[in-house]
Every structure is written in structure tokens, then in C-alpha cells.
Short mmCIF file of C-alpha atoms in Angstrom, two decimals:
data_model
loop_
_atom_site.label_atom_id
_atom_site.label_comp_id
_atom_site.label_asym_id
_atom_site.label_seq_id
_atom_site.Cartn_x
_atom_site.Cartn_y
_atom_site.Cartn_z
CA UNK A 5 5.95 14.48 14.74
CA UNK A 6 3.56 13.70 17.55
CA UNK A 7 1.44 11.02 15.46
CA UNK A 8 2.43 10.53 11.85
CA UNK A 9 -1.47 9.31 10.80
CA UNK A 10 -2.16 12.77 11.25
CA UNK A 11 0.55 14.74 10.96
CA UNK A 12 1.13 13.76 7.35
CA UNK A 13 -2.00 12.85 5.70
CA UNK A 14 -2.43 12.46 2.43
CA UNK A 15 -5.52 10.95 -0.33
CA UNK A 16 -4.75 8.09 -2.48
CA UNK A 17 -6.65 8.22 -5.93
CA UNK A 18 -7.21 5.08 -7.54
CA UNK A 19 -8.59 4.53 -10.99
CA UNK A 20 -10.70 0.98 -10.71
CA UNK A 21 -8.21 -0.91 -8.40
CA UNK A 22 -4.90 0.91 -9.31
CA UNK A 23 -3.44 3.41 -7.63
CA UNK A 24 -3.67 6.97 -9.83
CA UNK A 25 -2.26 9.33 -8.10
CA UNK A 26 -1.28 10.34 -3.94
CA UNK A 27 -2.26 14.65 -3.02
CA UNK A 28 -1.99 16.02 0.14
CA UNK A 29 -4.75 18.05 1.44
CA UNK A 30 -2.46 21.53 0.97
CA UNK A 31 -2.71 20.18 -2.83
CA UNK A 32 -6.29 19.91 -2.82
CA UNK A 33 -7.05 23.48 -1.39
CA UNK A 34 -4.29 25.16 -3.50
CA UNK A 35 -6.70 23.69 -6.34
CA UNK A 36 -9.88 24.61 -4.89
CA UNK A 37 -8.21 28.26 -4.50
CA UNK A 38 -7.17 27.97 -8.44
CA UNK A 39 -11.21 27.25 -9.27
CA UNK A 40 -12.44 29.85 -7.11
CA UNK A 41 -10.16 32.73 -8.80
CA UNK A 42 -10.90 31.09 -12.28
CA UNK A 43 -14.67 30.36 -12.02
CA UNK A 44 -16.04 32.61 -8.71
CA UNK A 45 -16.91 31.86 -5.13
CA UNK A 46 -20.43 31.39 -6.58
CA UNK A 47 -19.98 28.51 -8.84
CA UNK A 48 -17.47 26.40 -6.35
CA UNK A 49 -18.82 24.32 -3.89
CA UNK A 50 -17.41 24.79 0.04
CA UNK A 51 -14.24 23.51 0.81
CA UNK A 52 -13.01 21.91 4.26
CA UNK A 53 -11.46 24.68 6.39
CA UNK A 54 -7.72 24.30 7.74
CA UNK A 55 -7.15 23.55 11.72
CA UNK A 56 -4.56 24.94 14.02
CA UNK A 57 -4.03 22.00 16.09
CA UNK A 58 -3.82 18.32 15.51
CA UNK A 59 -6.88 16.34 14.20
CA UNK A 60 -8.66 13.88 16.07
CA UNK A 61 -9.41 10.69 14.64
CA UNK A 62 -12.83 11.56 14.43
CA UNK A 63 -12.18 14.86 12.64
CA UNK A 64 -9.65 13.12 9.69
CA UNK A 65 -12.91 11.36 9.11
CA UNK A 66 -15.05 14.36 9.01
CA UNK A 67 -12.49 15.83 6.55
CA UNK A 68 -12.56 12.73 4.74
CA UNK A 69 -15.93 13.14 4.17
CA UNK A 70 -16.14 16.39 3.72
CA UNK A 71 -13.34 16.50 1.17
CA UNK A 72 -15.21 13.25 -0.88
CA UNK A 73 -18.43 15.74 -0.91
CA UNK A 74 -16.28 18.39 -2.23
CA UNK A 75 -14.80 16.14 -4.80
CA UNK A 76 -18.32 14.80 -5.67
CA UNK A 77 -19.45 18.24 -6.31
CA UNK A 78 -17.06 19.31 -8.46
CA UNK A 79 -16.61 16.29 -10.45
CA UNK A 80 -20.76 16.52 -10.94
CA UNK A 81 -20.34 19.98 -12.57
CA UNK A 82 -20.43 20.49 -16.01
CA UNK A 83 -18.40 23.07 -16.02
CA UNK A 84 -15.76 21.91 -13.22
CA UNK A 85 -15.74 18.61 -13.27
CA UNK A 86 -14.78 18.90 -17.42
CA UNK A 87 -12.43 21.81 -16.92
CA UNK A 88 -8.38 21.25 -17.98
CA UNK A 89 -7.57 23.20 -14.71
CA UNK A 90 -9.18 19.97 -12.98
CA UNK A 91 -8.02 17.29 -14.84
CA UNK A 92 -4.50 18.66 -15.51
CA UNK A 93 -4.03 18.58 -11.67
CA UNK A 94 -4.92 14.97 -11.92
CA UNK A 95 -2.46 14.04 -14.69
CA UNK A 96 0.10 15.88 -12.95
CA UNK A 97 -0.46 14.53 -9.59
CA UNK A 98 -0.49 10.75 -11.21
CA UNK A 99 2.84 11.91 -12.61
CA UNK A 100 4.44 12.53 -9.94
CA UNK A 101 3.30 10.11 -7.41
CA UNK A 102 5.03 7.59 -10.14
CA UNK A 103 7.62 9.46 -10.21
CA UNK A 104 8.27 9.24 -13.84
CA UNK A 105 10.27 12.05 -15.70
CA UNK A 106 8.86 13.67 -18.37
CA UNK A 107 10.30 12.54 -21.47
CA UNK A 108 10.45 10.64 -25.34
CA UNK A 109 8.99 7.15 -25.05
CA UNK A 110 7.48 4.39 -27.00
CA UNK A 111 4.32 3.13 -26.36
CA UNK A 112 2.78 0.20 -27.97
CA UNK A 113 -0.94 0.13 -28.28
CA UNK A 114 -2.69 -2.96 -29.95
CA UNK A 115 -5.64 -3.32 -32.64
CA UNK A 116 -8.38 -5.66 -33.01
CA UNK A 117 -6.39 -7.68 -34.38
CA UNK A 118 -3.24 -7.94 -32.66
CA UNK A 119 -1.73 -6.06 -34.50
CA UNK A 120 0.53 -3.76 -32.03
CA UNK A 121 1.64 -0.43 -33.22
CA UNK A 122 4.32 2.06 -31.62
CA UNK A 123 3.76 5.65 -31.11
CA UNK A 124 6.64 8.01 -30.18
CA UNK A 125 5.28 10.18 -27.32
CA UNK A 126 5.70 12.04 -24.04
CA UNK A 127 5.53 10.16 -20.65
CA UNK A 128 3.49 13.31 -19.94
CA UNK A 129 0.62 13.29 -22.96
CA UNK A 130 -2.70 13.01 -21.97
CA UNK A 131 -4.89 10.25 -23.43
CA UNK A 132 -6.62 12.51 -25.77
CA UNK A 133 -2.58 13.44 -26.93
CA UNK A 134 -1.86 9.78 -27.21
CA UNK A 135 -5.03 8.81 -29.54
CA UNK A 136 -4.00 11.66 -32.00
CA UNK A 137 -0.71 9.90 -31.99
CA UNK A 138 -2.07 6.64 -32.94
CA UNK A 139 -4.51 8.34 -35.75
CA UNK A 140 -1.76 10.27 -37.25
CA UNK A 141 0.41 6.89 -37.00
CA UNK A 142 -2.90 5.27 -38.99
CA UNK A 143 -3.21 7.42 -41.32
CA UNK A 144 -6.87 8.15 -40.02
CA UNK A 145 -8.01 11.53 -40.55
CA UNK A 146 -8.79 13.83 -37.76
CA UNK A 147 -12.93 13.98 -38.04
CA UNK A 148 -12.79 10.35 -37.83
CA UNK A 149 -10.88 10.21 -34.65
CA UNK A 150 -13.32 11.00 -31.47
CA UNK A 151 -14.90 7.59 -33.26
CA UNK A 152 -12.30 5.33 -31.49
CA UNK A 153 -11.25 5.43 -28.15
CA UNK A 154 -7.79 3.92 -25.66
CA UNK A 155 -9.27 1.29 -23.52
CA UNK A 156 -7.57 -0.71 -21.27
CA UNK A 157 -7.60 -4.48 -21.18
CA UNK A 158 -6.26 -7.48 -19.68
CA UNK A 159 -5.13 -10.73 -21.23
CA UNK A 160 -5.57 -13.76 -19.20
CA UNK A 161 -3.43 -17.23 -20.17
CA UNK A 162 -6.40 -18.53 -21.72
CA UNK A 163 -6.28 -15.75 -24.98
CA UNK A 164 -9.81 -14.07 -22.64
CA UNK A 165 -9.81 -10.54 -22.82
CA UNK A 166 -11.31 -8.83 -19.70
CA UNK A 167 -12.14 -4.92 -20.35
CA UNK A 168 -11.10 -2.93 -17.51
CA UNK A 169 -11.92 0.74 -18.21
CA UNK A 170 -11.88 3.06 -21.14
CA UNK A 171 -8.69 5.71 -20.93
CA UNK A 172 -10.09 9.31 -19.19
CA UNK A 173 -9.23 12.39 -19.56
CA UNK A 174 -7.68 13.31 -16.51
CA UNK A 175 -4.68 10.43 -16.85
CA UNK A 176 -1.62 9.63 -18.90
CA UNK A 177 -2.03 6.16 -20.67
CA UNK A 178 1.98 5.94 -20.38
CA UNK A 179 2.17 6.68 -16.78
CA UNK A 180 -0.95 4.14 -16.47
CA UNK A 181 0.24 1.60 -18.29
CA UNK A 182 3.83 1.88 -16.39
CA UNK A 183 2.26 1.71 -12.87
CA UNK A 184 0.85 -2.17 -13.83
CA UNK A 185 4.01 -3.40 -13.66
CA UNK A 186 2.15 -6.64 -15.76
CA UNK A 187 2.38 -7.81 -18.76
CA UNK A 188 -0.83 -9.30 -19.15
CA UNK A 189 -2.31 -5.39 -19.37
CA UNK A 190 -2.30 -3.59 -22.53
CA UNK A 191 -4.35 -0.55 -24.42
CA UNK A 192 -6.15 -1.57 -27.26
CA UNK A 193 -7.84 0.95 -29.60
CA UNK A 194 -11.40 0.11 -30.45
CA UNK A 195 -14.31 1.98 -31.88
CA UNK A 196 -16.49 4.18 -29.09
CA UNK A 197 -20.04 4.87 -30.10
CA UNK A 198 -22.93 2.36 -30.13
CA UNK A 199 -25.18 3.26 -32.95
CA UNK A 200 -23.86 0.89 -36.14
CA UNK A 201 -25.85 3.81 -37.92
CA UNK A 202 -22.83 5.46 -37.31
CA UNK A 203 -20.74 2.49 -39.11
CA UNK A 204 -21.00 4.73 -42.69
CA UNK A 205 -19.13 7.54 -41.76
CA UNK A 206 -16.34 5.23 -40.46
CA UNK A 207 -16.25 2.70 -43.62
CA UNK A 208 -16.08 5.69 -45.67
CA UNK A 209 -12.66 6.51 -44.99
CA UNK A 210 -9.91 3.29 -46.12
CA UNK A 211 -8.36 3.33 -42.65
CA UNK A 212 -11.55 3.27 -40.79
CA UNK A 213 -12.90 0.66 -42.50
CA UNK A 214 -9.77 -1.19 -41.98
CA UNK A 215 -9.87 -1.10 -37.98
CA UNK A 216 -13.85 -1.25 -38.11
CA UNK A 217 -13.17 -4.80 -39.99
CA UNK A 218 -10.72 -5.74 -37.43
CA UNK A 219 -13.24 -5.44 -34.99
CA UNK A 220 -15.86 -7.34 -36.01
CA UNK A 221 -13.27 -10.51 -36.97
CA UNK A 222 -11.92 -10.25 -33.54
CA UNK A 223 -15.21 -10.01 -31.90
CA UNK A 224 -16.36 -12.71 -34.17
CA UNK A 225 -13.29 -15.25 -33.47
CA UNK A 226 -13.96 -14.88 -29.12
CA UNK A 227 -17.46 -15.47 -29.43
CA UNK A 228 -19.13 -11.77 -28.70
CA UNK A 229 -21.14 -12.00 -31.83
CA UNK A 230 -22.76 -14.92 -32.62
CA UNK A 231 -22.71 -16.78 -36.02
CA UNK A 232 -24.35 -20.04 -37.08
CA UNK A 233 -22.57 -22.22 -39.39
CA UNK A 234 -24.56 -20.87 -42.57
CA UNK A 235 -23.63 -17.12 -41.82
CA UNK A 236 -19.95 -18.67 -40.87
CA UNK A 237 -19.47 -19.64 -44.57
CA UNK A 238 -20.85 -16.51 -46.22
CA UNK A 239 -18.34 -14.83 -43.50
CA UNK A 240 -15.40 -16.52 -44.99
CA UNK A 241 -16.01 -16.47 -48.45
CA UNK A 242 -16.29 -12.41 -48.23
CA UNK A 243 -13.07 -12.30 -46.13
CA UNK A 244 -11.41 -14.81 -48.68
CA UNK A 245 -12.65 -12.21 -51.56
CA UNK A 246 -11.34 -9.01 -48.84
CA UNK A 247 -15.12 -7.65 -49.33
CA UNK A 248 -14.70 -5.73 -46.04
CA UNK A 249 -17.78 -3.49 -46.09
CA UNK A 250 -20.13 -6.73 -47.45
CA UNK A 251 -18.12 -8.44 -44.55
CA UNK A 252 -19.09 -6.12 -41.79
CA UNK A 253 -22.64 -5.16 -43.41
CA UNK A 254 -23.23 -9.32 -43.32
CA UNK A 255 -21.53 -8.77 -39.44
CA UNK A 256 -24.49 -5.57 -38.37
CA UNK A 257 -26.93 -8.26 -38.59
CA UNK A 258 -25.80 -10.65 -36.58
CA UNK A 259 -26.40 -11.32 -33.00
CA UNK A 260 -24.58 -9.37 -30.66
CA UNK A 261 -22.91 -7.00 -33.46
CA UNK A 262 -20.99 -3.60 -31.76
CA UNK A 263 -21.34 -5.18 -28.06
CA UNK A 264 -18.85 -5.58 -25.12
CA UNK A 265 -19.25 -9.18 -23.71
CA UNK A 266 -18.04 -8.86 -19.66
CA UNK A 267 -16.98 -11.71 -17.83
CA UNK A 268 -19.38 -14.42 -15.69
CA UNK A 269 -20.73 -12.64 -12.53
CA UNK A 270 -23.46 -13.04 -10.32
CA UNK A 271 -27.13 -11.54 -10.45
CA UNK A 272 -29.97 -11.62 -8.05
CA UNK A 273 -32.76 -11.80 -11.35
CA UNK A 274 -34.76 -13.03 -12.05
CA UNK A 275 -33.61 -15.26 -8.81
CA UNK A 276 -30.69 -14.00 -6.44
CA UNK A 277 -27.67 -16.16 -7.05
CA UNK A 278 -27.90 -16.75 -10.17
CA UNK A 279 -24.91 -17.12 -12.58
CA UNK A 280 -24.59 -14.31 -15.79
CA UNK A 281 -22.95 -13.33 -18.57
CA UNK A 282 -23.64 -9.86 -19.55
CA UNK A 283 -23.22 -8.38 -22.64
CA UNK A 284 -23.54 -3.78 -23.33
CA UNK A 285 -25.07 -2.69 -26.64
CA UNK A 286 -27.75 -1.56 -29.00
CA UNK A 287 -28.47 0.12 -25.96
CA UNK A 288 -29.31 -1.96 -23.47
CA UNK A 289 -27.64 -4.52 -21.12
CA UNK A 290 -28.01 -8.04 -22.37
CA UNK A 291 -28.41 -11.34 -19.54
CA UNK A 292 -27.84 -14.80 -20.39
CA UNK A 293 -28.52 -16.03 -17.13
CA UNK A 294 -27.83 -19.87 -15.82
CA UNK A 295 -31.03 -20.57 -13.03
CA UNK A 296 -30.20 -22.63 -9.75
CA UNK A 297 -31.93 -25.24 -11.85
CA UNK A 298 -29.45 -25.18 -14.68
CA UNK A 299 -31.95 -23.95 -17.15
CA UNK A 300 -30.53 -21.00 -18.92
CA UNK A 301 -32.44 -18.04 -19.83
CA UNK A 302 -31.79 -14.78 -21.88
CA UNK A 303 -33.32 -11.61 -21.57
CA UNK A 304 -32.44 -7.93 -21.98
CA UNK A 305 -32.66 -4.29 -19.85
CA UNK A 306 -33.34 -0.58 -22.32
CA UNK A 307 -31.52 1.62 -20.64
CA UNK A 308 -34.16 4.00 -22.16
CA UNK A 309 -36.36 2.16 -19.39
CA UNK A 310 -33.86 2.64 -16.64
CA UNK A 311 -34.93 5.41 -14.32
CA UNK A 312 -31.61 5.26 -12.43
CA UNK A 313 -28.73 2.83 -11.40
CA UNK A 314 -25.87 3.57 -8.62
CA UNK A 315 -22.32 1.56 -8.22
CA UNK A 316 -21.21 0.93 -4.80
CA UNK A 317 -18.96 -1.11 -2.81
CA UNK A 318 -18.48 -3.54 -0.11
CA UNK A 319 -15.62 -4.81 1.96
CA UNK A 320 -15.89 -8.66 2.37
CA UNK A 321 -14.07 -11.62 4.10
CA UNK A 322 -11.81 -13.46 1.33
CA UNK A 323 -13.45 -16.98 0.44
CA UNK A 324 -10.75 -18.85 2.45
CA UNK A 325 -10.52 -16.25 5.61
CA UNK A 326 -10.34 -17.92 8.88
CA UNK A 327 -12.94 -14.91 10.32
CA UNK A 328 -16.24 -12.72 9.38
CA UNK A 329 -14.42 -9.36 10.27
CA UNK A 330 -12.27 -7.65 7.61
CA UNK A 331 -8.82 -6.60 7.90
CA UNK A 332 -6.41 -5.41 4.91
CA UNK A 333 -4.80 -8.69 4.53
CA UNK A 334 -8.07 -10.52 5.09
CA UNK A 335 -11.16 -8.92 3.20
CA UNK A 336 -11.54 -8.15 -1.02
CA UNK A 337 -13.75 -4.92 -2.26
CA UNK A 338 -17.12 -6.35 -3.92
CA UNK A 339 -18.50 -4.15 -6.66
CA UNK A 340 -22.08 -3.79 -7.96
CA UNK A 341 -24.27 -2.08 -10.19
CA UNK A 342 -27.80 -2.11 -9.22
CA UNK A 343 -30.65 -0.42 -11.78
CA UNK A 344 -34.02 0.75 -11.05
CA UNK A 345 -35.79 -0.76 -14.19
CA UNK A 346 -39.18 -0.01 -15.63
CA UNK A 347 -40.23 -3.77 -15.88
CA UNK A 348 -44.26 -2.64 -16.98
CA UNK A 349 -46.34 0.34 -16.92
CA UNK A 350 -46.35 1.14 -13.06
CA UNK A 351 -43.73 -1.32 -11.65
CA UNK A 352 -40.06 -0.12 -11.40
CA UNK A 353 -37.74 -3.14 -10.12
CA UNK A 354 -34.16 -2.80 -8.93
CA UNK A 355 -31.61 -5.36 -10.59
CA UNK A 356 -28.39 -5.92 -8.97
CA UNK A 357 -25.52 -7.06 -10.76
CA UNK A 358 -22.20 -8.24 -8.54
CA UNK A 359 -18.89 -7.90 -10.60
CA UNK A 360 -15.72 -6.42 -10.63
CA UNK A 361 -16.72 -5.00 -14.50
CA UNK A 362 -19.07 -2.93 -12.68
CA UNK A 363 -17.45 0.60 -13.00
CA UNK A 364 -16.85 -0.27 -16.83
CA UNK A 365 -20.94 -1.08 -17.19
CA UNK A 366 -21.68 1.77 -15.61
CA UNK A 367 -19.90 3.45 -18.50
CA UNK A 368 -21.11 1.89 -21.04
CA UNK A 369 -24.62 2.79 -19.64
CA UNK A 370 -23.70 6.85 -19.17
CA UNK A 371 -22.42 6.57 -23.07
CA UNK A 372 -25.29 5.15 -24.12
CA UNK A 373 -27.46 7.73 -22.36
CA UNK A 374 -24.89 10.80 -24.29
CA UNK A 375 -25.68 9.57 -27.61
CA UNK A 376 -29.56 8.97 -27.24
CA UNK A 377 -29.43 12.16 -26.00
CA UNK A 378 -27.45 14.38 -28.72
CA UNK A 379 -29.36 12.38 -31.25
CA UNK A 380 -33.07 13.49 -29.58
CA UNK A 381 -31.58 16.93 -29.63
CA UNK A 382 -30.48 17.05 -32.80
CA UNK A 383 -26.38 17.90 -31.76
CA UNK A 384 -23.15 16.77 -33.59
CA UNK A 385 -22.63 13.01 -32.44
CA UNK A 386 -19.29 13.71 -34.17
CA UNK A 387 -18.94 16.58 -31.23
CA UNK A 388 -19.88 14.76 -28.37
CA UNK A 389 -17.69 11.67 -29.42
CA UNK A 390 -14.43 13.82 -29.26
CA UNK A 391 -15.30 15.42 -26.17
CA UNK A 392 -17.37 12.70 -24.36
CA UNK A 393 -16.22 12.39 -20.60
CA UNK A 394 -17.36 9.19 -19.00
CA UNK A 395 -17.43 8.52 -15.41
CA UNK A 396 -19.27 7.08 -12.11
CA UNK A 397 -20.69 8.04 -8.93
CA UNK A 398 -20.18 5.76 -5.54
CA UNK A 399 -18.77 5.52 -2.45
CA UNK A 400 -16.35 3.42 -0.53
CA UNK A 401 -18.17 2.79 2.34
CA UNK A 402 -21.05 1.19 0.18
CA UNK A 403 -23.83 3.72 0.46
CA UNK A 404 -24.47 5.70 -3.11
CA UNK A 405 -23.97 8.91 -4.15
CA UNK A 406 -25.20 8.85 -8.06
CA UNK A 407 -27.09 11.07 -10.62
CA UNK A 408 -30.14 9.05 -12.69
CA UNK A 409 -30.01 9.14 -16.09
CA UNK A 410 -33.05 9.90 -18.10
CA UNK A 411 -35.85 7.68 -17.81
CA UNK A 412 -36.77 8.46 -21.75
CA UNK A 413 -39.53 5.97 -22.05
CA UNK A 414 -41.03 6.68 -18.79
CA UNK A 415 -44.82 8.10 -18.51
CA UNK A 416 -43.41 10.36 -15.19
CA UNK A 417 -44.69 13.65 -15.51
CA UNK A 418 -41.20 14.38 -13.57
CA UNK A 419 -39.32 13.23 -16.71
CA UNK A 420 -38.12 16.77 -17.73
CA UNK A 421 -36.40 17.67 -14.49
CA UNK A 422 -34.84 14.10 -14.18
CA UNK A 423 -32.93 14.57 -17.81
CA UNK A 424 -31.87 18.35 -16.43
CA UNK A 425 -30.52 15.95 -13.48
CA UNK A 426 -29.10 13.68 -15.32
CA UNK A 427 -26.78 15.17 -17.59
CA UNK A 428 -23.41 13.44 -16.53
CA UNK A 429 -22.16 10.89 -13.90
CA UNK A 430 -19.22 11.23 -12.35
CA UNK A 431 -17.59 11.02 -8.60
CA UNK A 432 -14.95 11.14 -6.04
CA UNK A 433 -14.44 8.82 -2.83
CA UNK A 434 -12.35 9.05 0.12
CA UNK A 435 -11.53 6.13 2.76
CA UNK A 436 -8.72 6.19 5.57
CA UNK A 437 -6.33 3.60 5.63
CA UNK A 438 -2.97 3.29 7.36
CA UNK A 439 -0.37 5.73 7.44
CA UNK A 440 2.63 3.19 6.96
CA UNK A 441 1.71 2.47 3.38
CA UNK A 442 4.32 3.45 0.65
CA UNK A 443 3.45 5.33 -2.59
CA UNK A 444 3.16 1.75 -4.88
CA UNK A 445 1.42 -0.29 -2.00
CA UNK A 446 -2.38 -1.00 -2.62
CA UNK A 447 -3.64 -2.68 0.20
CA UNK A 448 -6.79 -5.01 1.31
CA UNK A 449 -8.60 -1.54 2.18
CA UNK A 450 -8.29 0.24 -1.06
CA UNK A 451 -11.63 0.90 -2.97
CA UNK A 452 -11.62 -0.28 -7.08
CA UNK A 453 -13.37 2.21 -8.70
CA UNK A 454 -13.22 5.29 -11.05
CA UNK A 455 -12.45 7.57 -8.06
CA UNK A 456 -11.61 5.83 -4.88
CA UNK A 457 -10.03 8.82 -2.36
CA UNK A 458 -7.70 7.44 1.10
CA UNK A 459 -6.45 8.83 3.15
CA UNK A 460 -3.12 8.26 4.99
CA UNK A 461 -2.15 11.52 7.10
CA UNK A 462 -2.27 15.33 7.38
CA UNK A 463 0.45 18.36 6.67
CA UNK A 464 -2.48 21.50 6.89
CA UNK A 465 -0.18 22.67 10.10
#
């Protein structure tokens, strides 16, 4: 090999921070040649042509870019990005690049509670495979289960619980799990709509109500929701009596009831610098927000009065680095979500939040957005919640790449062709790092994100 950093490149896929999956770029064009033949030359979007002789530098980062667009496209496609041809080539590819066998396992996912339950399945079943597993293993019956979803969480010393992302499609909770190598991560199952109107069908059912219950306790116990002393009592005379449904109907109308609480960040309103907690539900995005002059202040964002938000990424110097420039031992990826926001009549304001939750916000956002949606149109929210596919759009260099979502309450005369625009968010990114890096090594460079694409070398010749 003349130069192995082009000679063998290859794309690392990471799913927020951890590596998913490694393809080579023969990979990635056998797939685009699988799409083509399935869907037509029409419908697929260009893909970066093979060269005869070795790349330049400057040409691996054309490709790079070129394959990112690519990815972008198809990801952005209704029809693509969602297709099994698409995402089984992701599951397969994570397989492999952990190089775990297909074959019977255990895998213990926890409740609300912490309760922790095993399911008996294949290293190789998908998360939707895996959350059938845990229904049947509940006892919950099958039009009840696109109501919960796999999310993945970490446990810090303190008892804190920090969510990381909800479980997708295209991976293999076992295989993602495995790859952690840390105990402090685990998959919890929790409920995944945000309407509480949607709390009947669930307490309906004996199982449902069970693991709704468990829900609101736990989310009661860490603080999401908030209860006052009065509300505490009433609280633990129903649990005392095991009035579940009067418990959780007492729980809807408390404060914060059905949200995810994120973890202190940083937000530059209504001053920049300030200190925030942010809370997602009842859709919108709830601040309690700590001024430079200690006061604190709450306030909340619609997301029916966002016109559009975008996640991106920056490289910066670690806190105790010695210099301003960034190298992979020296510099840490900064995320943020940033939303254009209708704050009156005829003023639109971006909003910039800085925090490593970001990707997971943005989700909670685009979820939002699918059930205010199906509801206006009158669809099956028990459709959409089985087959919902969340997702973001960004890039690793920092600039954005993302679709709006629809600006419902806006007076924009535009406001039909932004919801036709605004159907899904989803993305790729690619970034070149160093060719000496071995399949489990995620160095300084790597981008945490939904998609974050790398690449490492070439074999096209």
C-alpha cells in the first residue's frame, strides 16, 4: 500500500457519541446499487463516482462530503430513509463491526421502577424485535405496544438518571448495549407519546396501567413532577390504598406530569450564559433558568410556535488544555440546539441551547411535531406510535443541514409548503479522522450525534 489513509478508507457511524457501526465506501455503493434496482434511478439521489487512481487529500474530503450529502438525502426521504433495505444494512453493519455472533442471549431491560426484567433474544433482533419481547414477557397486549418505547439511559453514582437517546430502528439494543462496555448504561422501557389524553387507552389494559403507575412514582420520587406537601399526602394515601388510576389521574395534574427533565446546561436567553434546566412536554420545551444575578426565572417555548430549529456541533479546547487549537487528545465536541421561535406577532428570535442532551431534545421536539400532526389530520396515533422513526439533521463541521418543522401557529402565508417540508428530520455526517484508529477506538475527533460519518481510508481500487 502506497498510503494506508487512502488506500483503505473506511466511515465510522456513531449513534450520539458511540461508535455504531465502521462501512467501507464499496459497502456504501453496493447499497446505493441495491436502492436504485429496488426503488429506480429516479427516486435515488446521485452517488459519488469510483476513481482509478489514488485520492488526494483534497478529494477524500470531497467524497466525504459528497457521500454525507448522499446520506442526508436518503435519510430525508420518506420512502428511503424508512425503508428495511436501509436500516437492515445499518443493523448489519453495527453487527459486524462488533463483531458479535449471532446468537441466544439475555438481555435485561429495566422499568420505572427498577424493576429489571430478562428477555431471551437474538444478539441480532432489531429494537422493534426486542420491545415485542419485553411486551410478550409483560403480558401487554400487542395494540398497546407502539405506546412504550427502549430508551437508553445512564446512571450516575448519585441515583441521576441522564437520558441519552431513544432505541432506532436501524440498531440492535443487544449489540448497543454490548459496545458500552459500562455498567452505569442500561435500557429502560418507558411510555412514548406526549398527549396524557392518550393515558385512557393505556390504563385500560391491567399491565399498562401497571408500568404507566411506575412512571409517574419514579418521576415523582427524582423530582420531574412537582408536588407540594398537600398533593404529597393525597399521593400516599392512594398508593397506600393501590388506587393506581386515582393515583396517576391526581399525578396528570400536577406540574410537570409526562415530561423528560434533561440535565443543567447552558442558554444564551433570555441573557447568554445563563445556567438551565430544561424540561420536554405538553409540547413545548420548559426553562428554569438561573440569571448572572442569581435570580431564577421560568418560562416556556410551543413548539407549535417554532418555525424551525437545527443541531450542530463544535470542536473545542478541553477546559484544562494548555492551547486554543484542537487536537484529538486535546479538544471535546460541543452540541447545541438552537430554535427560531415566534416570540410575538412579527418577531421570530433564535434560542440556543448548549448541551450534550441536544440530539435527544431534538427528538423529543420531531415527536411532538408527529403527533400534533396525525391528530390535525385526523390519522391513527396508535399507527404512527408503532411506526414513528425519530431522528436529526446536522453536521460535524458545525454548519446545519436541517428540515423545519411546521410553524402551526404561524400567520405565514408560506405555512402550507413549510409542513410539506417538514415532514421528518433525519441526517447523516461524515468527518475524516486518522487512519491508525482500531474498530473500538473513539477518539477526540469523533462527532456525538444521531449520525456522525468518519472517515479513515479508501479500498474503491
Amino acid at each position: 500500500f502506497v498510503d494506508f489513509h487512502f488506500l483503505l478508507q473506511a466511515y465510522n457511524i456513531h449513534v450520539n457519541g458511540v461508535l455504531h457501526c465502521r462501512v467501507r465506501y464499496s459497502q456504501l455503493l453496493s447499497l446505493h446499487e441495491q436502492i436504485k434496482k429496488e426503488y429506480g434511478s429516479n427516486v435515488v439521489p446521485a452517488f459519488p463516482p469510483k476513481k482509478i487512481f489514488t485520492l488526494t487529500p483534497a478529494e477524500v474530503e470531497q467524497r466525504r462530503e459528497q457521500l454525507e450529502k448522499y446520506m442526508q438525502a436518503v435519510r430525508q426521504d420518506p420512502l428511503l430513509g424508512s425503508s428495511e433495505m436501509f436500516n437492515s444494512f445499518l443493523r448489519k453493519a453495527q453487527q459486524e463491526t462488533q463483531q458479535i455472533p449471532t446468537e441466544d442471549v439475555a438481555l435485561d431491560i429495566c422499568l420505572s421502577n427498577g424493576q429489571k426484567i430478562s428477555v431471551n433474544i437474538l444478539t441480532s433482533d432489531q429494537t422493534e424485535d426486542v420491545l415485542d419481547a419485553v411486551a410478550t414477557n409483560l403480558d401487554l397486549p400487542e395494540d398497546l405496544i407502539g405506546y412504550f418505547s427502549l430508551f437508553l439511559i445512564r446512571e450516575s453514582v448519585d441515583g441521576g438518571v441522564t437520558f441519552v437517546r431513544k432505541l432506532q430502528e436501524f440498531e440492535l439494543p443487544y449489540v448497543s448495549i454490548s459496545s458500552l462496555q459500562s455498567s452505569d448504561f442500561h435500557i429502560v422501557l418507558r411510555k412514548s407519546y406526549w398527549d396524557t389524553a392518550y393515558d385512557g387507552d393505556v390504563m385500560d389494559n391491567r399491565v399498562g396501567l401497571s408500568l404507566l403507575y411506575a412512571q409517574t412514582v419514579s418521576d415523582i420520587e427524582r423530582g420531574w413532577i412537582l408536588v407540594n406537601k398537600d398533593q404529597h399526602r393525597q399521593l400516599k394515601s392512594l398508593q397506600e390504598k393501590g388506587s393506581k388510576k386515582e393515583f396517576i389521574h391526581l399525578g396528570q395534574t400536577l406540574k410537570y406530569y409526562g415530561y423528560i427533565k434533561f440535565d443543567p446546561c447552558i442558554t444564551d436567553f433570555p441573557e447568554k450564559g445563563c445556567q438551565v434546566i430544561v424540561s420536554a412536554g405538553n409540547n413545548e420545551l420548559n426553562f428554569h433558568v438561573k440569571l448572572p444575578n442569581e435570580q431564577m426565572k421560568e418560562g416556556s417555548f410551543k413548539v407549535t410556535r417554532m418555525r424551525c430549529w437545527r443541531v450542530t456541533s463544535s470542536q473545542v479546547p478541553l477546559a484544562n488544555g494548555t492551547t486554543n487549537t484542537c487536537s484529538s487528545s486535546k479538544c471535546e465536541v460541543k452540541l447545541e440546539l438552537a430554535f427560531e421561535y415566534l416570540m410575538s406577532k412579527d418577531r421570530l428570535q433564535w434560542v440556543t441551547i448548549t448541551s450534550q442532551q441536544a440530539i435527544m431534545m431534538s427528538i423529543c421536539l420531531q415527536s411532538m411535531v408527529d403527533e400534533l400532526m396525525v391528530k390535525k389530520s385526523g390519522g391513527s396515533i396508535k399507527k404512527m406510535l408503532r411506526k414513528r422513526h425519530n431522528g436529526s439533521i446536522y453536521r460535524a463541521d458545525g454548519q446545519q443541514a436541517v428540515k423545519s418543522p411546521p410553524l402551526l401557529d404561524s400567520p405565514n402565508t408560506n405555512r402550507e409548503q413549510i409542513v410539506k417540508l417538514s415532514t421528518k428530520l433525519s441526517s447523516m455526517s461524515l468527518l475524516g479522522i486518522s487512519a491508525s484508529n482500531s474498530a473500538n477506538d473513539i477518539s477526540g475527533n469523533d462527532f456525538h450525534g444521531n449520525y456522525a460519518f468518519e472517515g479513515i481510508g479508501d479500498d474503491d481500487l
